[in-house]
Short mmCIF file of N, CA and C in Angstrom, two decimals:
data_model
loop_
_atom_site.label_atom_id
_atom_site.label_comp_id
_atom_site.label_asym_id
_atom_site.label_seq_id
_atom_site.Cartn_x
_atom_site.Cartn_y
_atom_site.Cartn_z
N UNK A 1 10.59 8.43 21.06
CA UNK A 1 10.29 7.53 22.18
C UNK A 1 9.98 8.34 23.42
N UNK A 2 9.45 7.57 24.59
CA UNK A 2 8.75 8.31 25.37
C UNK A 2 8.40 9.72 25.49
N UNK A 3 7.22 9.47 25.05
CA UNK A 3 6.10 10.85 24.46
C UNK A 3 5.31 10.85 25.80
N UNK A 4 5.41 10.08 26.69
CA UNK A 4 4.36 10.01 27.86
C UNK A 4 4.97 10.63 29.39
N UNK A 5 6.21 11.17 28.47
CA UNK A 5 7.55 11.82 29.79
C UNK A 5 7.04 13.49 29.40
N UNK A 6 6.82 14.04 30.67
CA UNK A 6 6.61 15.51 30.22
C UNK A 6 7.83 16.27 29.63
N UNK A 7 9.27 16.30 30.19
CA UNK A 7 10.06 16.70 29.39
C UNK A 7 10.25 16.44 27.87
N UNK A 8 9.60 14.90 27.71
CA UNK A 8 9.94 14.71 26.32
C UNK A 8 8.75 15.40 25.49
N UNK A 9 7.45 15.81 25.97
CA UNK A 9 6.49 16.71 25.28
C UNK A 9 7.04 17.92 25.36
N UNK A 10 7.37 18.45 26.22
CA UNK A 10 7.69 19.90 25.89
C UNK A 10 8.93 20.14 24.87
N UNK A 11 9.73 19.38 25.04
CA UNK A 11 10.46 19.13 23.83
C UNK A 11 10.05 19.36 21.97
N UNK A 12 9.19 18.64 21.83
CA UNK A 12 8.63 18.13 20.81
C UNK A 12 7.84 19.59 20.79
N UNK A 13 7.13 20.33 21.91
CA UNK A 13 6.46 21.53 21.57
C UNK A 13 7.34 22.31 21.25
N UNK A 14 8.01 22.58 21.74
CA UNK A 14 9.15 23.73 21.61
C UNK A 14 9.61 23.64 20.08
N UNK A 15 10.24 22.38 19.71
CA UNK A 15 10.57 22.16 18.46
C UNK A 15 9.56 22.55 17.22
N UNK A 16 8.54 22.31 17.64
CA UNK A 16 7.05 22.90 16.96
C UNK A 16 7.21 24.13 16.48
N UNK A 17 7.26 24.51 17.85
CA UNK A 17 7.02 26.06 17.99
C UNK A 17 8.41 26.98 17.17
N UNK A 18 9.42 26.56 16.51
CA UNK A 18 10.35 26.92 16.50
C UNK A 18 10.12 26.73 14.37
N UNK A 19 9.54 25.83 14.59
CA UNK A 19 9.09 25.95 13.07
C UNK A 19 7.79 26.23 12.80
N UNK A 20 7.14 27.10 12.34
CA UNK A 20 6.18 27.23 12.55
C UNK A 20 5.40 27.25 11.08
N UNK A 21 6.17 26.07 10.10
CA UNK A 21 5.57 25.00 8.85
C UNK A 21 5.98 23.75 9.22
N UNK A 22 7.05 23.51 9.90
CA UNK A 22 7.49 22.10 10.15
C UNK A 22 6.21 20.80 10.92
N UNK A 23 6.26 19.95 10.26
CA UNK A 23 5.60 19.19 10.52
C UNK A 23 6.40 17.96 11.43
N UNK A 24 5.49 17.20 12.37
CA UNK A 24 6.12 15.63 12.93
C UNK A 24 5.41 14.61 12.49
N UNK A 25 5.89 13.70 12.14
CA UNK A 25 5.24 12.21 12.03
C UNK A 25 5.74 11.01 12.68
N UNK A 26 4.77 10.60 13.62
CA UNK A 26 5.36 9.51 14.66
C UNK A 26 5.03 8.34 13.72
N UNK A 27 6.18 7.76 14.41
CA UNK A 27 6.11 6.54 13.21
C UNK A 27 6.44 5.17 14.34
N UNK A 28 5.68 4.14 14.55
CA UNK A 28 5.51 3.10 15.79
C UNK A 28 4.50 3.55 17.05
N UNK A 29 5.45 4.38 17.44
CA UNK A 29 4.70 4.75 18.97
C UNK A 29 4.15 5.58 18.79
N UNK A 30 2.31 5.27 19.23
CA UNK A 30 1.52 6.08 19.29
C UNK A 30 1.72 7.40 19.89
N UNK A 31 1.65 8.51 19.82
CA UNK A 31 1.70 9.51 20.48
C UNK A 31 0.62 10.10 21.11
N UNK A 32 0.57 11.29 22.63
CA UNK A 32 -0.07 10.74 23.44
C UNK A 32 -1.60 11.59 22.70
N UNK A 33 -2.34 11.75 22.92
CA UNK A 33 -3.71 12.43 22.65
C UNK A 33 -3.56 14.20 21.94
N UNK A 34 -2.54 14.27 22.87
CA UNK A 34 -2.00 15.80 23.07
C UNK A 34 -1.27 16.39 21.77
N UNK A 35 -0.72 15.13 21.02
CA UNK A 35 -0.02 15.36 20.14
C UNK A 35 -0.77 15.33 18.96
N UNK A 36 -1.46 13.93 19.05
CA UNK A 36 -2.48 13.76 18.49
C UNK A 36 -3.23 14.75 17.23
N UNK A 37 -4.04 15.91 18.53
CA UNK A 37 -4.87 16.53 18.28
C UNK A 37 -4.61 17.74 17.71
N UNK A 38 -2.98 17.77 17.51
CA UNK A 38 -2.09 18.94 17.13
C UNK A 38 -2.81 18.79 14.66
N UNK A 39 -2.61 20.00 14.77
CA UNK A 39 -3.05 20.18 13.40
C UNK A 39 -1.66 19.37 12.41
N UNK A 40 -0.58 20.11 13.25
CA UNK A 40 0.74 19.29 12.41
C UNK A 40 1.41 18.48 12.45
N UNK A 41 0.70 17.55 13.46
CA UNK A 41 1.11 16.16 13.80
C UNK A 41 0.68 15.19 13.18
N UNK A 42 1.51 14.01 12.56
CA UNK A 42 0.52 12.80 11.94
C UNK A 42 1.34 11.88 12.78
N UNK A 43 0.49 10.10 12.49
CA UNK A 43 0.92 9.25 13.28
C UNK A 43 1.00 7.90 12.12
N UNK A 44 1.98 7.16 12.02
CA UNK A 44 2.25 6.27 11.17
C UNK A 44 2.00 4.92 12.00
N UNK A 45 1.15 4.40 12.36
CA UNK A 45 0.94 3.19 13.07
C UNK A 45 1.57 1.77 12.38
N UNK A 46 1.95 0.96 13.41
CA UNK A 46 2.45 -0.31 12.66
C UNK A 46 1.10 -1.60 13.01
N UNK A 47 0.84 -2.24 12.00
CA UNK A 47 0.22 -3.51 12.36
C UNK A 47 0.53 -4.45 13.03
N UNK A 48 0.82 -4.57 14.46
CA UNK A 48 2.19 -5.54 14.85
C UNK A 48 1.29 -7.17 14.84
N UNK A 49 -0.27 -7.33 14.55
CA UNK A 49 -0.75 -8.59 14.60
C UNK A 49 -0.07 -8.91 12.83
N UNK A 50 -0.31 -8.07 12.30
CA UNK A 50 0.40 -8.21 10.28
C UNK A 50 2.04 -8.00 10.65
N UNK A 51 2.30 -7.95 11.17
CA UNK A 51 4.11 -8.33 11.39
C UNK A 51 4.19 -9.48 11.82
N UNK A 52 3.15 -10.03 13.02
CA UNK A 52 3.45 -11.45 13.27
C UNK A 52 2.69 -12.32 11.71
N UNK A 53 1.90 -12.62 11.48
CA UNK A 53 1.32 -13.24 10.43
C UNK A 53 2.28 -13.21 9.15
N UNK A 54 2.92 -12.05 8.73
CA UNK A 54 4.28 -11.97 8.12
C UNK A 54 5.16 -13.49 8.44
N UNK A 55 5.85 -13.26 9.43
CA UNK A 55 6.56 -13.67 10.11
C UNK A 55 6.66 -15.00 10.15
N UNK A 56 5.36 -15.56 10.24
CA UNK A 56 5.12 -17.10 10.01
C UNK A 56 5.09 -17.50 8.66
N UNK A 57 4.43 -16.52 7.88
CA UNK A 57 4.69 -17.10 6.33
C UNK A 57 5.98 -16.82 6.08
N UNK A 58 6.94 -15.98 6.55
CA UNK A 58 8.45 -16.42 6.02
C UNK A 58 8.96 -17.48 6.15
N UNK A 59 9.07 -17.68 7.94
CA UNK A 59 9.56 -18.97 8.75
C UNK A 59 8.74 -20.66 7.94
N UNK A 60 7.37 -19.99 7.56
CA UNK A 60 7.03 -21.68 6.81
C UNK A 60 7.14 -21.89 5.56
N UNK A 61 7.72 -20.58 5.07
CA UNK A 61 8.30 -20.69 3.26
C UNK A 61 9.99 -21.52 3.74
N UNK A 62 10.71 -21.12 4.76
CA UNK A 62 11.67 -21.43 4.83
C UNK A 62 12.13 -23.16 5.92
N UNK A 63 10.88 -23.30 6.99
CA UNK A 63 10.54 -24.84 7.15
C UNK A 63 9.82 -25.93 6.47
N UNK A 64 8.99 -25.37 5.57
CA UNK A 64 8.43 -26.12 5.11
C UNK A 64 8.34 -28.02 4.63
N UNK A 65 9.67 -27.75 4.16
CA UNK A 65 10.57 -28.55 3.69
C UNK A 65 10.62 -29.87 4.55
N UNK A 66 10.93 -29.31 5.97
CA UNK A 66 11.79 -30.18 6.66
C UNK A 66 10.56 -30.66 7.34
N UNK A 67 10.80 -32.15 7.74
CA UNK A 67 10.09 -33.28 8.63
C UNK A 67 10.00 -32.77 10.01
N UNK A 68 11.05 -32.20 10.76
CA UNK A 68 11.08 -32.04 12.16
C UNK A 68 11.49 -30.48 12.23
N UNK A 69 10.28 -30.04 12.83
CA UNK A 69 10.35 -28.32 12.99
C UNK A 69 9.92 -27.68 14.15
N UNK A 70 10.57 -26.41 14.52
CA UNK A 70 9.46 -26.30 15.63
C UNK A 70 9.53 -24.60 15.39
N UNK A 71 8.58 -24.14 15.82
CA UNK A 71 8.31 -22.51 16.04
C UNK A 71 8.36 -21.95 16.99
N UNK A 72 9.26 -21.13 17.21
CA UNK A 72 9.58 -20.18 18.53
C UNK A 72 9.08 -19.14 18.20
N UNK A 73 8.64 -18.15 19.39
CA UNK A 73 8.82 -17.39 19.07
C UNK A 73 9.22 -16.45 20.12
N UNK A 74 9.77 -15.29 20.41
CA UNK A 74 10.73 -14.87 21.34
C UNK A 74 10.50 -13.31 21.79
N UNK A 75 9.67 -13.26 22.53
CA UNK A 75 8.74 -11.57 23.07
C UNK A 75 10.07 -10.80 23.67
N UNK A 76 10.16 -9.85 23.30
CA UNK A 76 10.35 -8.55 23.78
C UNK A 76 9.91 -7.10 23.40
N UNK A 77 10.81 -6.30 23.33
CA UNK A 77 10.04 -5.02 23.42
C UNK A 77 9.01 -4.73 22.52
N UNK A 78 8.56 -5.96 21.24
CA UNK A 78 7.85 -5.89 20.61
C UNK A 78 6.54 -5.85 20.76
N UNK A 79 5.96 -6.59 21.68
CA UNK A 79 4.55 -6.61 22.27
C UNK A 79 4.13 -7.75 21.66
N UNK A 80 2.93 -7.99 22.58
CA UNK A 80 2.24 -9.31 22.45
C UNK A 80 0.97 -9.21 21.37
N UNK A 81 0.98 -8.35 20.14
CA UNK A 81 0.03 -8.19 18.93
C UNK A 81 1.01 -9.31 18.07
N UNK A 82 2.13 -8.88 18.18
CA UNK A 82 3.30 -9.51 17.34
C UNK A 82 3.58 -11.05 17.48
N UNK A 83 3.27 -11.35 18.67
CA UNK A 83 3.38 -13.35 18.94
C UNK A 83 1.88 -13.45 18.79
N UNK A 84 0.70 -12.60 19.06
CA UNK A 84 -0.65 -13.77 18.91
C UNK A 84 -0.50 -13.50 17.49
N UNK A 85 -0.15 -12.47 16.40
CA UNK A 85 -0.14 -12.88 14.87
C UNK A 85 0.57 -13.83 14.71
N UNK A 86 1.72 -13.87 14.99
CA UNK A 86 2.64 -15.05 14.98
C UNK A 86 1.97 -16.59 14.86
N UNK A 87 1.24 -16.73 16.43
CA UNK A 87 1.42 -17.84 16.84
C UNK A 87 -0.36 -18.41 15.91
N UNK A 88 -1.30 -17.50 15.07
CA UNK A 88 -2.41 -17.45 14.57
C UNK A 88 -1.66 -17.91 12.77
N UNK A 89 -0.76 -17.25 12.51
CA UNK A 89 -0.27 -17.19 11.88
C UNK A 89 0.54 -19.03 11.22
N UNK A 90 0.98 -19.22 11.92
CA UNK A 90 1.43 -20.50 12.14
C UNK A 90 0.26 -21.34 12.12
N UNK A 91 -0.37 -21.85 13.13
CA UNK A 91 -1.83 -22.47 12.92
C UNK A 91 -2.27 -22.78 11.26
N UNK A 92 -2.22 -21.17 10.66
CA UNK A 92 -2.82 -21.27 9.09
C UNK A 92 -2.32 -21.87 8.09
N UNK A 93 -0.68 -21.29 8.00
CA UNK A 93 -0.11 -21.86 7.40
C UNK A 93 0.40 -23.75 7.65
N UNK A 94 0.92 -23.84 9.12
CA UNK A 94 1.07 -25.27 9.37
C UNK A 94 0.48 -25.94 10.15
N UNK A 95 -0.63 -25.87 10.51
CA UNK A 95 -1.74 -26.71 11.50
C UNK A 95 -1.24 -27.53 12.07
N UNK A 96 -0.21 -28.46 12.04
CA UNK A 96 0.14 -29.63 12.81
C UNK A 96 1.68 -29.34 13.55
N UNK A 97 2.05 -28.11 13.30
CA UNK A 97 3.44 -27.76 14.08
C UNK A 97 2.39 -26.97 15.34
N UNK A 98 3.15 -26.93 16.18
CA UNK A 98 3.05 -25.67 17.54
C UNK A 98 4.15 -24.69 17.15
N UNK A 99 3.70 -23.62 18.99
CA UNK A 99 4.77 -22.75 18.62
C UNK A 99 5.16 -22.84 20.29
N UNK A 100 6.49 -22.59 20.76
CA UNK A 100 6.88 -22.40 22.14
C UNK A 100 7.18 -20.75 21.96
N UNK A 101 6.58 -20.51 23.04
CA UNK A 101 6.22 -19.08 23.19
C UNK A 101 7.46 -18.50 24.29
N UNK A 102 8.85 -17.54 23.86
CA UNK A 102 9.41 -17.53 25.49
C UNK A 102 9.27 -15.50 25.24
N UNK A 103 9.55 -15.31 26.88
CA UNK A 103 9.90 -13.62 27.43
C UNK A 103 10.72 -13.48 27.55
N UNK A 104 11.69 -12.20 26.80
CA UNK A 104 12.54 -12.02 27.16
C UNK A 104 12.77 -10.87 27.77
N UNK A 105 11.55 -10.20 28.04
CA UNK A 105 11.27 -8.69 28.62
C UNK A 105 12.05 -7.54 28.02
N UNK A 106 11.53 -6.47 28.28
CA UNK A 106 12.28 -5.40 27.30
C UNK A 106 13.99 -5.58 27.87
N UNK A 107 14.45 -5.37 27.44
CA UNK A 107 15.77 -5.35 27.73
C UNK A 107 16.85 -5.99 26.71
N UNK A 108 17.86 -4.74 26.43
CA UNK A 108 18.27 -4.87 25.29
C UNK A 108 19.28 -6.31 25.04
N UNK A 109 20.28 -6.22 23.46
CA UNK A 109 20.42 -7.54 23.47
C UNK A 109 21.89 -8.44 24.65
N UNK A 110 22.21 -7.43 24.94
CA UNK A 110 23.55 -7.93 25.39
C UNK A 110 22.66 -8.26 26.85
N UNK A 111 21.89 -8.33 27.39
CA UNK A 111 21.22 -8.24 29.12
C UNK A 111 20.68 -9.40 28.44
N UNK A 112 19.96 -9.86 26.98
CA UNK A 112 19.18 -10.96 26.73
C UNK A 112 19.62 -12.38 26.35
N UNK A 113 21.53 -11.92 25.91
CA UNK A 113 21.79 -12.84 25.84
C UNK A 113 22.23 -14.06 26.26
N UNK A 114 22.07 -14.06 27.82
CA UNK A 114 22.12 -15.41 28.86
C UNK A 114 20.92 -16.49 28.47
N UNK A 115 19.54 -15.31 28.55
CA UNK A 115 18.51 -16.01 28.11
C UNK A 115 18.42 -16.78 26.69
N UNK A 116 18.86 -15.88 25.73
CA UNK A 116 18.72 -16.22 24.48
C UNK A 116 19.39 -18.40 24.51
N UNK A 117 20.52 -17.57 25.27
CA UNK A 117 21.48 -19.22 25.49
C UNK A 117 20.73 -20.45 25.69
N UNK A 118 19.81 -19.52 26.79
CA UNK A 118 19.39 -21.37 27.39
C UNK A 118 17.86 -21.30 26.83
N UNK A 119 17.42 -20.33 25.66
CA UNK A 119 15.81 -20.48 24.69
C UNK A 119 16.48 -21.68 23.63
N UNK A 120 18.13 -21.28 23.09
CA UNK A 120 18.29 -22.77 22.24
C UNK A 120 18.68 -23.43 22.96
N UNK A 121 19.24 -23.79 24.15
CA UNK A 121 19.82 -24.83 24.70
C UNK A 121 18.66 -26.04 24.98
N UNK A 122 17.78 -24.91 25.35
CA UNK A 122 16.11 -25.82 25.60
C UNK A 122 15.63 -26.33 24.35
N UNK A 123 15.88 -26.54 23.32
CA UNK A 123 15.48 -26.72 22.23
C UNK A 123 15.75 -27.93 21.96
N UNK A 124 14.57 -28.95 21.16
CA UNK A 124 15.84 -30.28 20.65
C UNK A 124 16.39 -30.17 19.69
N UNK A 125 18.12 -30.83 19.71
CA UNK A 125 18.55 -30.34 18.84
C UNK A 125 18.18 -31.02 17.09
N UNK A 126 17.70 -32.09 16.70
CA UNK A 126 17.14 -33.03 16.33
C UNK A 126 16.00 -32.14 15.34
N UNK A 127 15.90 -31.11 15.52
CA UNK A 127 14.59 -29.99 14.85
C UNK A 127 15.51 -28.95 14.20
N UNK A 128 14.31 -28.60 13.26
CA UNK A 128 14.78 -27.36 12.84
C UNK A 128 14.05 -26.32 13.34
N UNK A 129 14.53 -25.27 13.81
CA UNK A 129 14.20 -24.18 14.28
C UNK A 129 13.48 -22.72 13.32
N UNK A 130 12.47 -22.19 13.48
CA UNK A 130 12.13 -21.37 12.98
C UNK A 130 11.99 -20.27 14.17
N UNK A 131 12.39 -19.06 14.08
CA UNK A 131 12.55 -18.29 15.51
C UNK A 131 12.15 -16.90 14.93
N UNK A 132 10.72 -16.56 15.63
CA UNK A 132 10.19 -14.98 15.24
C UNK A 132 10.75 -14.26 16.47
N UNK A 133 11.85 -13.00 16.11
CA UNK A 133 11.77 -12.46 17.73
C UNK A 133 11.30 -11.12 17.54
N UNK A 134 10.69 -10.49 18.60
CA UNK A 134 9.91 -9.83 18.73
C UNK A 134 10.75 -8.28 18.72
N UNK A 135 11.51 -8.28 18.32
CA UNK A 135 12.39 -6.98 17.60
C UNK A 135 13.48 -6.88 17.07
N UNK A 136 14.20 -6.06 16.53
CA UNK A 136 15.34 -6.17 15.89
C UNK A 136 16.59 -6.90 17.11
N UNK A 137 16.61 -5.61 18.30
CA UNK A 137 17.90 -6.67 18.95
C UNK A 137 17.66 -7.67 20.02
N UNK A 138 16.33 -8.61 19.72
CA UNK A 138 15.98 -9.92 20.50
C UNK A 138 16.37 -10.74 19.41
N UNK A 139 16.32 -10.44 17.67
CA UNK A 139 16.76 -10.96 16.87
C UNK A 139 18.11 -10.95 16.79
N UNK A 140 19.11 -10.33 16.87
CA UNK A 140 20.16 -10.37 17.41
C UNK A 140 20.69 -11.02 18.38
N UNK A 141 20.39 -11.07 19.51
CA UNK A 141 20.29 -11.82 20.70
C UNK A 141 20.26 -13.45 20.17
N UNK A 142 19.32 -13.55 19.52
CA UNK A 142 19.12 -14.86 19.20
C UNK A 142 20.43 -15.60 18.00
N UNK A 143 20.35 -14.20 16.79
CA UNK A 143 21.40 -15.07 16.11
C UNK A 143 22.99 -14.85 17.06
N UNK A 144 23.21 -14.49 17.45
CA UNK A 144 24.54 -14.89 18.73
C UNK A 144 24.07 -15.83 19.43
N UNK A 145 23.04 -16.22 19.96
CA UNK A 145 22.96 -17.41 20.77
C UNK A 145 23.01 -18.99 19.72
N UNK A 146 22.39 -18.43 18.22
CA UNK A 146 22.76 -19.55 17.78
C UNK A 146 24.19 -20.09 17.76
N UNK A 147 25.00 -19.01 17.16
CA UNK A 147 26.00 -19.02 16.83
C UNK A 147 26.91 -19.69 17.93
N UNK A 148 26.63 -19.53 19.15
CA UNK A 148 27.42 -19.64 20.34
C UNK A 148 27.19 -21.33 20.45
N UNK A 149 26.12 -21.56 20.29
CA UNK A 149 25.52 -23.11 20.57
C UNK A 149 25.90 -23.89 19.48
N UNK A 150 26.27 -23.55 18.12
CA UNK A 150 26.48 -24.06 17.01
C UNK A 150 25.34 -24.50 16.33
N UNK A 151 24.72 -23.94 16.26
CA UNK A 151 23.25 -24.72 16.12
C UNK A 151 23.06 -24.05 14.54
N UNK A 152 22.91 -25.18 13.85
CA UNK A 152 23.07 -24.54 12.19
C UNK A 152 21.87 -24.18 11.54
N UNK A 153 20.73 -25.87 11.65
CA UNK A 153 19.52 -25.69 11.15
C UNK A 153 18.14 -24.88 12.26
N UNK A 154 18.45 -23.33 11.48
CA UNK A 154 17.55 -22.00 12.43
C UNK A 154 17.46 -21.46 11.45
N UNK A 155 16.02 -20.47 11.42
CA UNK A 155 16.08 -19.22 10.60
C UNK A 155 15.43 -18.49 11.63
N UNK A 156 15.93 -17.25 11.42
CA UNK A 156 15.49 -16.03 12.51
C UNK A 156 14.77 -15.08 11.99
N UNK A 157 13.66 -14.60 12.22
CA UNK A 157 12.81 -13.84 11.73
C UNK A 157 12.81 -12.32 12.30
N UNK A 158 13.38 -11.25 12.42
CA UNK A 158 13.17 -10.25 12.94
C UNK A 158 12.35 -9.18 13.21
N UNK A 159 11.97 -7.85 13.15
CA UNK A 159 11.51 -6.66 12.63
C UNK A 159 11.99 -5.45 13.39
N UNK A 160 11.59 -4.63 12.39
CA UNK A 160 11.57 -2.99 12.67
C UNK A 160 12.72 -2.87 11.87
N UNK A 161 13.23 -3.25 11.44
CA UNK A 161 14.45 -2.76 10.86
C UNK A 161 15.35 -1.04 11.11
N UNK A 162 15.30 -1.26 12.33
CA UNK A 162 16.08 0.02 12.49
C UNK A 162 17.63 0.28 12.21
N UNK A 163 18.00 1.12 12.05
CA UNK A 163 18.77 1.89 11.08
C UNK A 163 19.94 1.06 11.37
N UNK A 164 20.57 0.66 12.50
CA UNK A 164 21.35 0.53 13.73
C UNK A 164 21.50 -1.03 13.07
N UNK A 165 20.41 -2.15 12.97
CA UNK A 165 20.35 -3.26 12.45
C UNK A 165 20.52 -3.09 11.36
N UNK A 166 20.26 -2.71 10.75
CA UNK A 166 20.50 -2.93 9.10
C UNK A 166 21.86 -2.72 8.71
N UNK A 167 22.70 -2.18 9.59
CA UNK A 167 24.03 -1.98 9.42
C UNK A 167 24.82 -2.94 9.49
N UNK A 168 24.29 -3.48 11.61
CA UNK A 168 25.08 -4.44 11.54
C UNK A 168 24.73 -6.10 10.66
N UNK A 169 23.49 -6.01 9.93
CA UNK A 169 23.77 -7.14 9.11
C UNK A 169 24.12 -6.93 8.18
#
């Protein structure tokens, strides 16, 4: 993470330089040009419009069912490739549902979870909820906010599965 901080490049050179077969592979975040153009650098890019489109075919394998639904979906540090797949995504699969689109800005889950509170509180309760959030701990965020509200009929859609999440579920 931040590759665009000069300490954190010289870092990464030094480390280079210290192996001099060792290879890096960025994996999410693009790295900057500099790194790029390095012979022993590769870059593992994510599709984040094919994470949202994912995302909706889970949430409508798992609403499908039900008469009264609605689609959230819940931005943070994930970026906005990830809700327009989402919200394109949805359209295909269920043409006659919408999606309510909320921000929860980068900021991790315990700072998100006031918001998370009042994204279901705003909700009717009368629906079933399908909820894409836009990273692992906005997905988090969210299943504590269900939990807090009691709110039973939800499925939460996450990603990135980082190491950290996969534990705590």
């Amino acid at each position: 993470k931040d590759l665009h901080n000069p300490e954190m490049q010289n870092l990464v050179e030094e480390m280079l330089g210290h192996s001099p077969s060792g290879r890096i592979v960025f994996v999410d975040e693009k790295p900057t040009q500099k790194f790029l153009a390095m012979e022993r650098v590769s870059f593992v890019g994510v599709d984040d419009r094919k994470v949202g489109l994912l995302a909706a075919f889970a949430l409508h394998a798992k609403l499908r069912e039900s008469e009264k639904r609605l689609y959230c979906v819940v931005e943070g540090p994930g970026g906005t490739l990830r809700t327009e797949g989402f919200v394109e995504g949805v359209k295909f699969f269920d043409s006659k549902s919408e999606v309510e689109v909320f921000n929860l800005g980068d900021v991790d889950r315990i700072t998100n979870l006031p918001n998370a509170n009042q994204i279901i509180k705003s909700c009717p309760k009368d629906l079933v909820l399908g909820i894409f959030a836009g990273n692992d701990e906005t997905a988090f965020a969210m299943l504590r906010a269900l939990e807090m509200n009691e709110t039973l009929e939800a499925s939460v859609v996450g990603c990135d599965a980082t190491r950290e999440m996969r534990l705590t579920i």
